[in-house]
Coordinates of C-alpha atoms and ligand atoms in Angstrom, one line a residue:
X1 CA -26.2 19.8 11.5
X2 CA -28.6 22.5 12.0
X3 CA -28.1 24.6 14.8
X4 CA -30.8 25.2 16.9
X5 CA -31.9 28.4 19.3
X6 CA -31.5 27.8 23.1
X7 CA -34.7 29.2 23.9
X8 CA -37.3 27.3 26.2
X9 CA -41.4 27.1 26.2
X10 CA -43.2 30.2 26.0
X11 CA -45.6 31.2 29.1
X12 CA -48.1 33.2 27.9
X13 CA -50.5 35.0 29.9
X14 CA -53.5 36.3 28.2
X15 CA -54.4 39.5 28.9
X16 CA -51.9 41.3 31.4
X17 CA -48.7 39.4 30.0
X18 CA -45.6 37.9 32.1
X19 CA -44.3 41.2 32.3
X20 CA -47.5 42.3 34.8
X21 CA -47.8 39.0 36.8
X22 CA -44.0 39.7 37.9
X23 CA -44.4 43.5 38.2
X24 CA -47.8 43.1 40.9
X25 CA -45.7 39.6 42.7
X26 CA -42.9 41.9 42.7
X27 CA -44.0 45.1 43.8
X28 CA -45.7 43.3 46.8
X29 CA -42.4 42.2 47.4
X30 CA -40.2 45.1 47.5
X31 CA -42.5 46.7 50.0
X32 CA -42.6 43.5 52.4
X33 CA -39.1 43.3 52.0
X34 CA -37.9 46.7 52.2
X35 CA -40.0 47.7 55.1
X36 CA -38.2 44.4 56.8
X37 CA -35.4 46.0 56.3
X38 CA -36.3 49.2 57.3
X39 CA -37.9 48.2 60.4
X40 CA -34.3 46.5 61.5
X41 CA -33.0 49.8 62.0
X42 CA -35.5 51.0 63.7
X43 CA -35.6 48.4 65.8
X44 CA -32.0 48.6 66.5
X45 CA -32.4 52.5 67.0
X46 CA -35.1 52.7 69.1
X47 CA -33.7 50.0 71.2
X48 CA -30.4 51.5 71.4
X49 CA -33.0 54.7 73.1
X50 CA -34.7 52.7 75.0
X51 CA -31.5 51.5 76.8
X52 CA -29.7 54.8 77.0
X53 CA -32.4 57.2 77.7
X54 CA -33.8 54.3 80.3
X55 CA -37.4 54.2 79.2
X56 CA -38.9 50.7 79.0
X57 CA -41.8 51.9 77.4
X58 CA -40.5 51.5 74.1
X59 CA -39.8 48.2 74.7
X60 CA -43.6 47.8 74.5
X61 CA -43.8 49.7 71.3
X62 CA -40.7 47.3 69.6
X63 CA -42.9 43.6 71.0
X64 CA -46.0 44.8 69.6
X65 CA -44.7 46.5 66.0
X66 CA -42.0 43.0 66.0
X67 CA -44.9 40.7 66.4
X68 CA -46.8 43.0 63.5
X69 CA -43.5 42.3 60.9
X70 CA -43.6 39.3 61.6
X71 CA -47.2 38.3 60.5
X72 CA -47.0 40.6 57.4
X73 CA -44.1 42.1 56.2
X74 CA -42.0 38.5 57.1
X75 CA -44.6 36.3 55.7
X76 CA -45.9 38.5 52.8
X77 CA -42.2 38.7 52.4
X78 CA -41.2 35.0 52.4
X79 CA -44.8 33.9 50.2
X80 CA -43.7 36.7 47.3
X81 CA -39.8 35.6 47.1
X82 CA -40.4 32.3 45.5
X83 CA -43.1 34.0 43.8
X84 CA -41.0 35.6 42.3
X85 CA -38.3 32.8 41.6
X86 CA -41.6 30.8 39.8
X87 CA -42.8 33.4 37.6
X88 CA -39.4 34.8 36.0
X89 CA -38.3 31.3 35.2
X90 CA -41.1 30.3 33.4
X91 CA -41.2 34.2 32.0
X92 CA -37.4 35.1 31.6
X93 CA -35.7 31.5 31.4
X94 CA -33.0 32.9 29.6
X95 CA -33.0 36.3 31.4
X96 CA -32.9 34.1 35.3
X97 CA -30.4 31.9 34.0
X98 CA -27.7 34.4 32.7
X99 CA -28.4 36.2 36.0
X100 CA -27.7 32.6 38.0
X101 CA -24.6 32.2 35.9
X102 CA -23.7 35.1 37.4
X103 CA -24.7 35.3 40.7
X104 CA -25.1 32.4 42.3
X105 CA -22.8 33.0 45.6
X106 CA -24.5 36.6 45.7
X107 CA -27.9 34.8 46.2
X108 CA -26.6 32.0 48.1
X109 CA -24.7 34.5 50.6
X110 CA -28.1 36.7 50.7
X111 CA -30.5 33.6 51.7
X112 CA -27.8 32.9 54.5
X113 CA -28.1 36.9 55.6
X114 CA -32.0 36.1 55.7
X115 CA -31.7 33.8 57.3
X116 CA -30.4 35.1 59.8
X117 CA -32.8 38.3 59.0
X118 CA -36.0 35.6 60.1
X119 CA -34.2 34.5 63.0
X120 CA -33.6 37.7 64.2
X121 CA -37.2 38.9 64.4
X122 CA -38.0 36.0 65.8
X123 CA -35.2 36.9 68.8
X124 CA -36.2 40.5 68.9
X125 CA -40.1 39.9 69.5
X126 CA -39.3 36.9 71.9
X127 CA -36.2 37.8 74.4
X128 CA -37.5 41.3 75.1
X129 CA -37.3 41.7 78.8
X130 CA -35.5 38.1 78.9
X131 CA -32.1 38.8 78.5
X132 CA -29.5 41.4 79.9
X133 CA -30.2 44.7 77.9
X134 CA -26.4 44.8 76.6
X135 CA -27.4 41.2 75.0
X136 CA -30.3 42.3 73.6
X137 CA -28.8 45.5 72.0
X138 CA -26.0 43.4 70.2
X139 CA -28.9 41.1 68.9
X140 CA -31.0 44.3 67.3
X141 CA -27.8 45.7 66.0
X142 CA -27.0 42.4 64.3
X143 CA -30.2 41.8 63.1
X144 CA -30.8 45.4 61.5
X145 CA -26.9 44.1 59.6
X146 CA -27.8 41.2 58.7
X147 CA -31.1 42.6 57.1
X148 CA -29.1 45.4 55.3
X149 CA -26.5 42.9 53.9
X150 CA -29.6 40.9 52.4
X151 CA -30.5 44.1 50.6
X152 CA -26.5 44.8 49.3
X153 CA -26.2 41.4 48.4
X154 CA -29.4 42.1 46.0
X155 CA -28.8 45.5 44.5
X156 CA -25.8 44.3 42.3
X157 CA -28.3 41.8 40.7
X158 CA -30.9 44.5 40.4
X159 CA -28.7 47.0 38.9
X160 CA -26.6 44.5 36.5
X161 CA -30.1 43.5 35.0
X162 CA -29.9 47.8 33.8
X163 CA -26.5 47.3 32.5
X164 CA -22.9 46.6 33.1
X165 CA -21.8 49.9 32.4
X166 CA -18.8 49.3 30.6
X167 CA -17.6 46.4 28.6
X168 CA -15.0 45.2 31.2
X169 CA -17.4 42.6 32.0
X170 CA -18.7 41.4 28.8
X171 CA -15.3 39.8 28.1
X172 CA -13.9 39.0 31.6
X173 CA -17.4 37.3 32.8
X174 CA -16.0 37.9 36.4
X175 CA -18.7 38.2 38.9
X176 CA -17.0 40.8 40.9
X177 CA -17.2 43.2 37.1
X178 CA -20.9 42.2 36.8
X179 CA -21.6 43.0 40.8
X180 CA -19.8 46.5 40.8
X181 CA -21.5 48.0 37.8
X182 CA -21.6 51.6 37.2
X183 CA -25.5 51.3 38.5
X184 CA -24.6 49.8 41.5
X185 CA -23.6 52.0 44.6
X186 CA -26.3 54.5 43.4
X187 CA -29.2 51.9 43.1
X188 CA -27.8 50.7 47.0
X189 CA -28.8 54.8 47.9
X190 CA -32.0 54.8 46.8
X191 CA -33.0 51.3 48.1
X192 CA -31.8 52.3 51.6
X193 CA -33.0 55.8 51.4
X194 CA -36.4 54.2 50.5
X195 CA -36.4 51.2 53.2
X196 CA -36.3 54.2 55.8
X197 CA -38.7 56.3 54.8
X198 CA -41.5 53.7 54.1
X199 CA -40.6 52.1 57.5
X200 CA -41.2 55.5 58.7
X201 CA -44.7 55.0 57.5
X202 CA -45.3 51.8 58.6
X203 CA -44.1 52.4 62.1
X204 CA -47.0 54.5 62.3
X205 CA -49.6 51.7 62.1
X206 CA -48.4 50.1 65.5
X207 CA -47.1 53.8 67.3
X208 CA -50.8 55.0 66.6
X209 CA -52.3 52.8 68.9
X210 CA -50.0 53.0 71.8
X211 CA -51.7 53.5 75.0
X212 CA -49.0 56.1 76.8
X213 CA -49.3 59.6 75.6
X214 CA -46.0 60.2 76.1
X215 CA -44.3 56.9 74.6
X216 CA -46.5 57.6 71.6
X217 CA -45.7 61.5 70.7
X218 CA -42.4 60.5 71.3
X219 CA -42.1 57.4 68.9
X220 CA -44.3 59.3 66.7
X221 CA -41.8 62.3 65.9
X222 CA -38.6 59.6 65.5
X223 CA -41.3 57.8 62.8
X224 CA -41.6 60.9 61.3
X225 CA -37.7 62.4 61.2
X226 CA -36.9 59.1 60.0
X227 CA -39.2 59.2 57.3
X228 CA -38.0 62.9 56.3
X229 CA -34.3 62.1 56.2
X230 CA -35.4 58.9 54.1
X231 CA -37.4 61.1 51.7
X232 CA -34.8 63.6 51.5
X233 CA -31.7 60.9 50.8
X234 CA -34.0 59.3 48.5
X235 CA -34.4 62.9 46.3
X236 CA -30.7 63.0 46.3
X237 CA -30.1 59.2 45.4
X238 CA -32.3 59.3 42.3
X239 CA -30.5 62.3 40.9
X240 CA -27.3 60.4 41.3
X241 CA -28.9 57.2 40.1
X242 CA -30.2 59.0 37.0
X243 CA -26.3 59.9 36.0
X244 CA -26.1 56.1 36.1
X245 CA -28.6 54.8 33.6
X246 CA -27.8 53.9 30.3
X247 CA -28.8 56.3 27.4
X248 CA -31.7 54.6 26.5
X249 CA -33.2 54.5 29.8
X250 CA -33.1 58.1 30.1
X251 CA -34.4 58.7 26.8
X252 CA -37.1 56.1 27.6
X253 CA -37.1 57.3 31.3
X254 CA -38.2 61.4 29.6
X255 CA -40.3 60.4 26.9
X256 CA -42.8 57.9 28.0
X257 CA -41.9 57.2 32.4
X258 CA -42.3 61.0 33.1
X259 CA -45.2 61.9 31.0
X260 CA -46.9 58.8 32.5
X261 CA -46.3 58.4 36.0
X262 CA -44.7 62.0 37.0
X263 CA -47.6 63.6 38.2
X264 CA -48.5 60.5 39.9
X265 CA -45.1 60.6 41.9
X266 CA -44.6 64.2 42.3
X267 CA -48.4 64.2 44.1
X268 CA -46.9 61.1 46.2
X269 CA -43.7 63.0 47.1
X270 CA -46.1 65.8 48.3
X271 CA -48.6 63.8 50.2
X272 CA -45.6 61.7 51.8
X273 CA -43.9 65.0 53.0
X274 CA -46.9 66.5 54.7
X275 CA -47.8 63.2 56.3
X276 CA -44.4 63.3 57.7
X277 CA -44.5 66.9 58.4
X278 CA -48.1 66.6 60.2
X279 CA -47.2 63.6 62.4
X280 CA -44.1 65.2 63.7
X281 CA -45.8 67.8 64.5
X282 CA -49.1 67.0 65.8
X283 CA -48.3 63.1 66.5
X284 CA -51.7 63.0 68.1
X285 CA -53.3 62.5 65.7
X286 CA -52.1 60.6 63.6
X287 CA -54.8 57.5 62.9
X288 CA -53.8 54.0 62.6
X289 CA -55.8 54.0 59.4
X290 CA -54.0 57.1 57.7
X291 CA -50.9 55.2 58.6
X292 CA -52.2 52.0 56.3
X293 CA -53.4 54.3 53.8
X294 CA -50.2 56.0 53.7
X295 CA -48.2 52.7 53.4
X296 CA -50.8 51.1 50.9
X297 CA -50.1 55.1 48.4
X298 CA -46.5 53.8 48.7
X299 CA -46.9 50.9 47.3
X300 CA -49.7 51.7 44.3
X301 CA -48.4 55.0 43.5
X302 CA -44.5 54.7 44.9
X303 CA -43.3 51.0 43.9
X304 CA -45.7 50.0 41.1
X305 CA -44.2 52.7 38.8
X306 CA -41.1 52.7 40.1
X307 CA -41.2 48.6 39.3
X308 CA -43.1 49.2 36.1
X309 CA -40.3 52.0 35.0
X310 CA -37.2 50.3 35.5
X311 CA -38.3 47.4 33.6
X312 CA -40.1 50.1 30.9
X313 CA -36.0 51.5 31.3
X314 CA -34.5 48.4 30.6
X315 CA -35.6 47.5 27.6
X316 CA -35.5 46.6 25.1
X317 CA -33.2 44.2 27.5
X318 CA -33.9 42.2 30.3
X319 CA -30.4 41.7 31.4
X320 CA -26.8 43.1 30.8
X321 CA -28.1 44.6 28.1
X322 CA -27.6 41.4 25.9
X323 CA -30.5 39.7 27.0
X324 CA -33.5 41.1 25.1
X325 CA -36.8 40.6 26.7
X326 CA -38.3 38.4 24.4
X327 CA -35.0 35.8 25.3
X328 CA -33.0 36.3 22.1
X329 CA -29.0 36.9 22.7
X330 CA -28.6 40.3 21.2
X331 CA -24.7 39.5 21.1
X332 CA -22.0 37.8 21.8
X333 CA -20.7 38.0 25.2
X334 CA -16.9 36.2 24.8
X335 CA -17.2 36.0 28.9
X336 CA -20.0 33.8 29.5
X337 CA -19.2 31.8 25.7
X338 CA -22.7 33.6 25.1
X339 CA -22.9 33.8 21.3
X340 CA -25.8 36.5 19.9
X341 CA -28.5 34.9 17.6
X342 CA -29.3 37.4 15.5
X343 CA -27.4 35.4 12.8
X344 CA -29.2 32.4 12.8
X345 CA -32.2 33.6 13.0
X346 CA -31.2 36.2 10.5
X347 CA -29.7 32.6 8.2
X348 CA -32.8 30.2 9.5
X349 CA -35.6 31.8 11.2
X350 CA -37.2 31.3 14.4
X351 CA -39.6 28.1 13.3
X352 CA -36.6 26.3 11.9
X353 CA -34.8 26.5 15.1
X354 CA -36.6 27.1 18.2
X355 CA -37.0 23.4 20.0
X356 CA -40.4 23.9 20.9
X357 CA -42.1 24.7 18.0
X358 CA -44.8 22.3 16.4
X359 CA -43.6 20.0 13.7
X360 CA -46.4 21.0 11.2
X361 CA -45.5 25.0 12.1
X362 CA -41.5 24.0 11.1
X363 CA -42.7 25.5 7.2
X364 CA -45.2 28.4 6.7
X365 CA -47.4 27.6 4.1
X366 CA -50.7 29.1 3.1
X367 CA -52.8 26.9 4.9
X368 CA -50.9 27.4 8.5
X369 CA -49.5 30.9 8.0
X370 CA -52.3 31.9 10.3
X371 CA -51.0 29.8 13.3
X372 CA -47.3 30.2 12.2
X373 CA -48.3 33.8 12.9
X374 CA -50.0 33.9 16.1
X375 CA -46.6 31.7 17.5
X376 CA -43.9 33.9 16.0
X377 CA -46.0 36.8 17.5
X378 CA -45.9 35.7 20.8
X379 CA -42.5 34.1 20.7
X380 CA -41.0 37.6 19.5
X381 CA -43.5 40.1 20.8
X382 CA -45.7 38.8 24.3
X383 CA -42.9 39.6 26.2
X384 CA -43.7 43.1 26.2
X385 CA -47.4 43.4 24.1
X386 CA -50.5 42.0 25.0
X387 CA -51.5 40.2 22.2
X388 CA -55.2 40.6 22.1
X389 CA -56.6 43.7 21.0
X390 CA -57.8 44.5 24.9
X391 CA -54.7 43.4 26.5
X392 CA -53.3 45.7 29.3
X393 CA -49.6 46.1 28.4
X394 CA -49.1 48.2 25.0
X395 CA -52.2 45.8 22.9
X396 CA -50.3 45.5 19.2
X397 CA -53.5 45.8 17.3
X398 CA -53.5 49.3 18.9
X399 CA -49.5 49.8 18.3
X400 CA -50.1 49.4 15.0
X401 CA -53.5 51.9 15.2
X402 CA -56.1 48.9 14.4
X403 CA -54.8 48.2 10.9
X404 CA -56.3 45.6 9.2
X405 CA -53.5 46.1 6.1
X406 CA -50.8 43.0 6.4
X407 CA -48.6 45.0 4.1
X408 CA -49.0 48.2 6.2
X409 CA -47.8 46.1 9.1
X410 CA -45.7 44.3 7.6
X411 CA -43.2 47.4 6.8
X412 CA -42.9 48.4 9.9
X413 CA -41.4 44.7 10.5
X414 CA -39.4 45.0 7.7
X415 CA -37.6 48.3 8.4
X416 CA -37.8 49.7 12.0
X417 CA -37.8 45.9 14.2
X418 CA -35.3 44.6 11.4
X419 CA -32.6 46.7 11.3
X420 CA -33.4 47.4 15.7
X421 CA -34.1 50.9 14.5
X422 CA -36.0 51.5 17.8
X423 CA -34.7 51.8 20.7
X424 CA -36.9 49.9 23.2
X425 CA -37.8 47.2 20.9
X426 CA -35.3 44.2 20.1
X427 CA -33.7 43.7 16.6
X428 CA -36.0 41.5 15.0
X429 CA -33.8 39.9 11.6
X430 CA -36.8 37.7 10.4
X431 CA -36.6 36.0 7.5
X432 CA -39.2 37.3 4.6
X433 CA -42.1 34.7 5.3
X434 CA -42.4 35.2 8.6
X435 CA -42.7 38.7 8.7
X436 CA -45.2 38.4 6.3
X437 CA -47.5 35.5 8.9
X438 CA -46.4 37.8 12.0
X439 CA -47.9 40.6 9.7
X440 CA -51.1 38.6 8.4
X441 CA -51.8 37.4 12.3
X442 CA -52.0 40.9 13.9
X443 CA -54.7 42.1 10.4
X444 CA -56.5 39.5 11.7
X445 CA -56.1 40.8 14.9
X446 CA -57.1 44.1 14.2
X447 CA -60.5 42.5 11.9
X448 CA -61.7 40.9 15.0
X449 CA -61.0 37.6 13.8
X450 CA -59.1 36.6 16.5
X451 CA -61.3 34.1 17.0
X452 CA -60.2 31.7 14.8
X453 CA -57.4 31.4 16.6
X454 CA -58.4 31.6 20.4
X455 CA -57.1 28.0 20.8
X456 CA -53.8 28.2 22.5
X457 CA -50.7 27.5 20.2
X458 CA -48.0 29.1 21.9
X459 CA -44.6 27.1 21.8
X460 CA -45.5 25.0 24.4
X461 CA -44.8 21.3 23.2
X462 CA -43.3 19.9 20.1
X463 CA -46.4 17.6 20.1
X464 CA -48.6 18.6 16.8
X465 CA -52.0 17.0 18.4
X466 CA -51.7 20.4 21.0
X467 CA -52.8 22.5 17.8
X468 CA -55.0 19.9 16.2
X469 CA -59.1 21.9 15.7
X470 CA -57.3 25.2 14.9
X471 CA -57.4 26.6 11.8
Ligands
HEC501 C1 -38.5 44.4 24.6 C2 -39.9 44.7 24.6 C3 -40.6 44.7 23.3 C4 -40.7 43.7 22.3 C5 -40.2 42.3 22.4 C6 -41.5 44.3 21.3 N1 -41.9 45.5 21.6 FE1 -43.0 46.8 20.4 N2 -42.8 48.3 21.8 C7 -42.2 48.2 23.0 C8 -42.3 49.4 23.7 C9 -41.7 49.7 25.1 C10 -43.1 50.3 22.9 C11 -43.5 51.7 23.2 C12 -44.9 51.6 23.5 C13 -45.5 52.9 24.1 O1 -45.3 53.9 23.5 O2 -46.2 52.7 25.0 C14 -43.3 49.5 21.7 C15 -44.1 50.0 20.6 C16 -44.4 49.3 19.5 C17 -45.1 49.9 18.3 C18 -45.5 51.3 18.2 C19 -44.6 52.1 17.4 C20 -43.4 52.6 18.2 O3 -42.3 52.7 17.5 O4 -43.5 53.0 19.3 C21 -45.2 48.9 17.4 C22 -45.9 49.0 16.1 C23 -44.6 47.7 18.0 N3 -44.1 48.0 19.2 C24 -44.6 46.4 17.4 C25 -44.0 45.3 17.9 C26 -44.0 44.0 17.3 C27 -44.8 43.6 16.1 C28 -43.3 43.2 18.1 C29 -42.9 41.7 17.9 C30 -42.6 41.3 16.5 C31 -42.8 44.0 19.2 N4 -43.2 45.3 19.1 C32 -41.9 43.5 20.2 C33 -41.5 47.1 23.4 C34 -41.3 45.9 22.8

C-alpha cells in the first residue's frame, strides 16, 4: 500500500500569494469588527449618561452613529467574515480544518453571540425613544455583552493558531487546553484595549457633525478619554502579550517586524495620541473628515502590520505550531491522532504522495523536471513566496539574490530547508531529485525564462490534459 499525504489542491495566486488576499480580507475585517464591538460599549455607556445625567440629546447622537454601524462597520463586517471562511479554506485547508477540529462549539457559540450582536443594533437604532428608558438601558448593556463575548469566544482561536504554549494539549487534544493557551488572556487585553480606542476614533465621524454645541463638545471629550484609556491599556497589553509569544516570534518579531513596520507604528502611536489629545481639548474642531482619516491610519498603518506581523510571527506555522504554512504536519500530535509527515515525505517525496499531483509529474525525468519543479515549488514554498520574480511577498528569485546557478540553489535546499535549520521556514526533507527540479525551476526563474512555464500547473487536478502545451 502506499501511503499517501493528506494535503488538498493548491490555490495559487499569482503575484500577491494566499497569504496577502487573507491579510487585506482580514484586516478589513478586524476593523469592522472591532469597532462593532467597540461601539457596543459606547453605546451602552453613553446611554447609561444619557439616562442618568437626563440629557436626551445624546440619544440623537446614539440613532444617528447606530444607523452609521449599521451600514458600514455591520455590513463590511458580515461581507468580510465569510470572506474570510472562503479564502483560508482554499488557502490553509489543513490549517482551517485542525482549527475546526478544535473549535467548533467556540465558533458555533460566537455566531449565536452575533447573532444576537446584529440584532441588537438593530434594537438599539430602532426602539430609541420607544420604550421605557430602564428597557432600553438593559437592551444596550446586553448588546455591548453579547458583542464582547463574540470577540472572547474568538481570541482563543486567534491565539492557539501562535501556539499552545505548553505540551499539555498536544497529547490531551482537549478543547478547553487548546482555548486557554498561554497567549490567550493577553491577546483578549490587546483586542479590547484596541476595540476602544479605534471606536474612540470612529465615534468622531458621526459626533463631528452634531448640530448642538454643547451635546457635541461633550460627546467629543468622552470619544476622546475613551480613546486615551484604550491607547494606554493597549501599551500595557502588548508588553504583557510580548511575554507570551513563542521564542521564535520574538526573534522574528526583533529582527524583521520592528525594523519593518516600527517606525510606521511608533509615528501611528504619536499621531493617534495627539488626535486624542487635540479633540479633548478643542472638540470644536475636530472635522468629520480628520475623523475618517484618522480611522482609515488605523487600519493601513495600525491593523495591516499588526495582521501582517502575527502571521510573519507565526511562522514557520500556521497553527499550534504543528501546522506549517505550506500544510505539512510538522509532528505528531497523539491528541488529535495527527501524525507529522516529515517521514514520508522524507521515505517517498512529495510527487509520489500528494493526491493531486499530475500522473505524468508522479516521476521526474529530464524531460518534465522543469514542470515537476514549478509544482514542488509552489506546493512547498507559495505559501509564503511569490513565485515570480516581481511577486509582492518575499519573490524567491530575489531570496536567493537572482541566481541563475541550480547547484547554488540547490545547497541551500539541501542544508538549511532540510535539516529546518531556519527558523521561519518549514523543514523541508526532500528527496535528492526533487531538490534538484525545485532548484532547476527557480535558475530558470531567475534567467527570465519563466515563460516557458507561464501555463498554470499547480496541483490542481490529477487530470494530465490540465498541463498538456507546457513544456
Ligand atoms: C512558512 C513560510 C515559508 C515557507 C513555506 C518557505 N519560506 Fe523561505 N522564507 C520565509 C521567510 C519568513 C523568510 C524571511 C524573508 C525575509 O527576510 O523577508 C524566508 C527567506 C527565504 C530565503 C532567504 C534566506 C533566509 O534564510 O532568509 C530563501 C533562500 C528562502 N526563503 C527559500 C525558500 C524556498 C526555496 C522555499 C520552498 C522550498 C521556502 N523558502 C519556503 C518563509 C517561508
Amino acid at each position: 500500500m502506499l501511503e499517501m499525504l493528506g494535503l488538498y489542491p493548491q490555490w495559487y495566486v499569482p503575484g500577491i500569494g494566499t497569504a496577502w488576499v487573507m491579510g487585506i480580507i482580514g484586516t478589513i475585517h478586524v476593523l469592522a469588527s472591532h469597532t462593532s464591538v467597540g461601539a457596543a460599549w459606547l453605546f451602552a455607556l453613553l446611554a447609561q449618561k444619557s439616562v442618568s445625567e437626563n440629557k436626551p440629546e445624546i440619544m440623537v447622537y446614539l440613532k444617528k452613529y447606530g444607523m452609521f454601524l449599521l451600514v458600514f462597520s455591520y455590513i463590511i463586517g458580515s461581507i468580510t467574515g465569510p470572506g474570510i471562511w472562503y479564502s483560508v479554506t482554499v488557502a490553509s485547508p489543513r490549517g482551517i480544518s485542525g482549527l475546526i477540529h478544535n473549535f467548533v462549539w467556540l465558533w458555533a457559540s460566537e455566531w449565536v453571540f452575533f447573532f444576537v450582536e446584529v440584532l441588537g443594533v438593530y434594537a438599539m437604532v430602532y426602539l430609541i425613544g420607544k420604550i421605557d428608558n430602564k428597557t432600553y438601558l438593559k437592551l444596550a448593556w446586553s448588546f455591548a455583552v453579547a458583542s464582547w463575548a463574540t470577540m472572547i469566544l474568538i481570541v482563543p482561536i486567534l491565539s492557539f493558531m501562535m501556539w499552545p504554549g505548553n505540551d499539555h494539549w498536544y497529547n490531551t487534544g482537549s478543547t478547553f487546553d487548546a482555548a486557554f493557551n498561554l497567549n490567550f488572556f493577553a491577546h483578549l487585553g490587546i483586542r479590547t484595549a484596541f476595540m476602544f480606542a479605534v471606536a474612540g476614533a470612529v465615534g468622531g465621524i458621526i459626533a463631528a457633525t452634531l448640530k448642538d454645541r454643547e451635546t457635541r463638545i461633550e460627546i467629543t471629550r468622552f470619544l476622546s478619554k475613551m480613546g486615551l484609556a484604550g491607547m494606554f491599556l493597549m501599551l500595557v497589553m502588548f508588553m504583557w502579550y510580548t511575554a507570551t509569544l513563542p521564542p521564535t516570534a520574538r526573534l522574528i518579531m526583533e529582527t524583521q517586524m520592528m525594523p519593518k513596520y516600527g517606525s510606521t507604528l511608533g509615528a501611528l502611536l504619536i499621531a493617534t495620541l495627539l488626535y486624542f489629545l487635540l479633540t479633548a481639548w478643542k472638540p470644536m474642531q475636530l472635522r468629520q473628515s480628520i475623523a475618517v482619516v484618522m480611522t482609515l491610519a488605523i487600519g493601513l498603518f495600525g491593523l495591516w502590520p499588526e495582521e501582517r506581523s502575527r502571521e510573519s510571527m507565526r511562522k514557520p506555522y500556521v497553527a499550534g505550531q504543528y501546522i506549517y504554512s505550506n500544510q505539512f504536519f510538522s509532528r505528531d500530535v497523539p491528541g488529535k491522532g495527527v501524525l507529522s509527515d516529515m517521514p514520508l515525505i522524507e521515505a517517498k517525496g512529495v510527487l509520489a504522495t500528494h493526491y493531486f499531483v499530475p500522473d505524468d509529474l508522479r516521476k521526474i525525468t529530464p524531460e518534465n523536471q522543469l514542470r515537476a519543479g514549478e509544482l514542488l515549488t509552489k506546493v512547498m514554498c507559495a505559501n509564503c513566496h511569490s513565485v515570480g520574480p516581481k511577486g509582492a511577498l518575499r519573490p524567491l528569485p530575489a531570496m536567493f539574490g537572482f541566481s541563475t546557478e541550480p547547484k547554488m540553489i540547490q545547497a541551500y535546499l539541501d542544508g538549511a530547508l532540510y535539516y529546518g535549520k531556519v527558523p521561519y521556514m518549514p523543514r523541508m526533507p526532500l528527496p535528492e531529485d526533487e531538490r534538484a527540479a525545485i532548484a532547476v525551476y527557480i535558475a530558470a526563474l531567475s534567467a527570465g525564462q519563466s515563460s516557458v512555464v507561464t501555463a498554470n500547473v499547480s496541483a490542481q487536478s490529477s487530470n494530465p490534459s490540465h498541463t498538456k502545451g507546457v513544456n
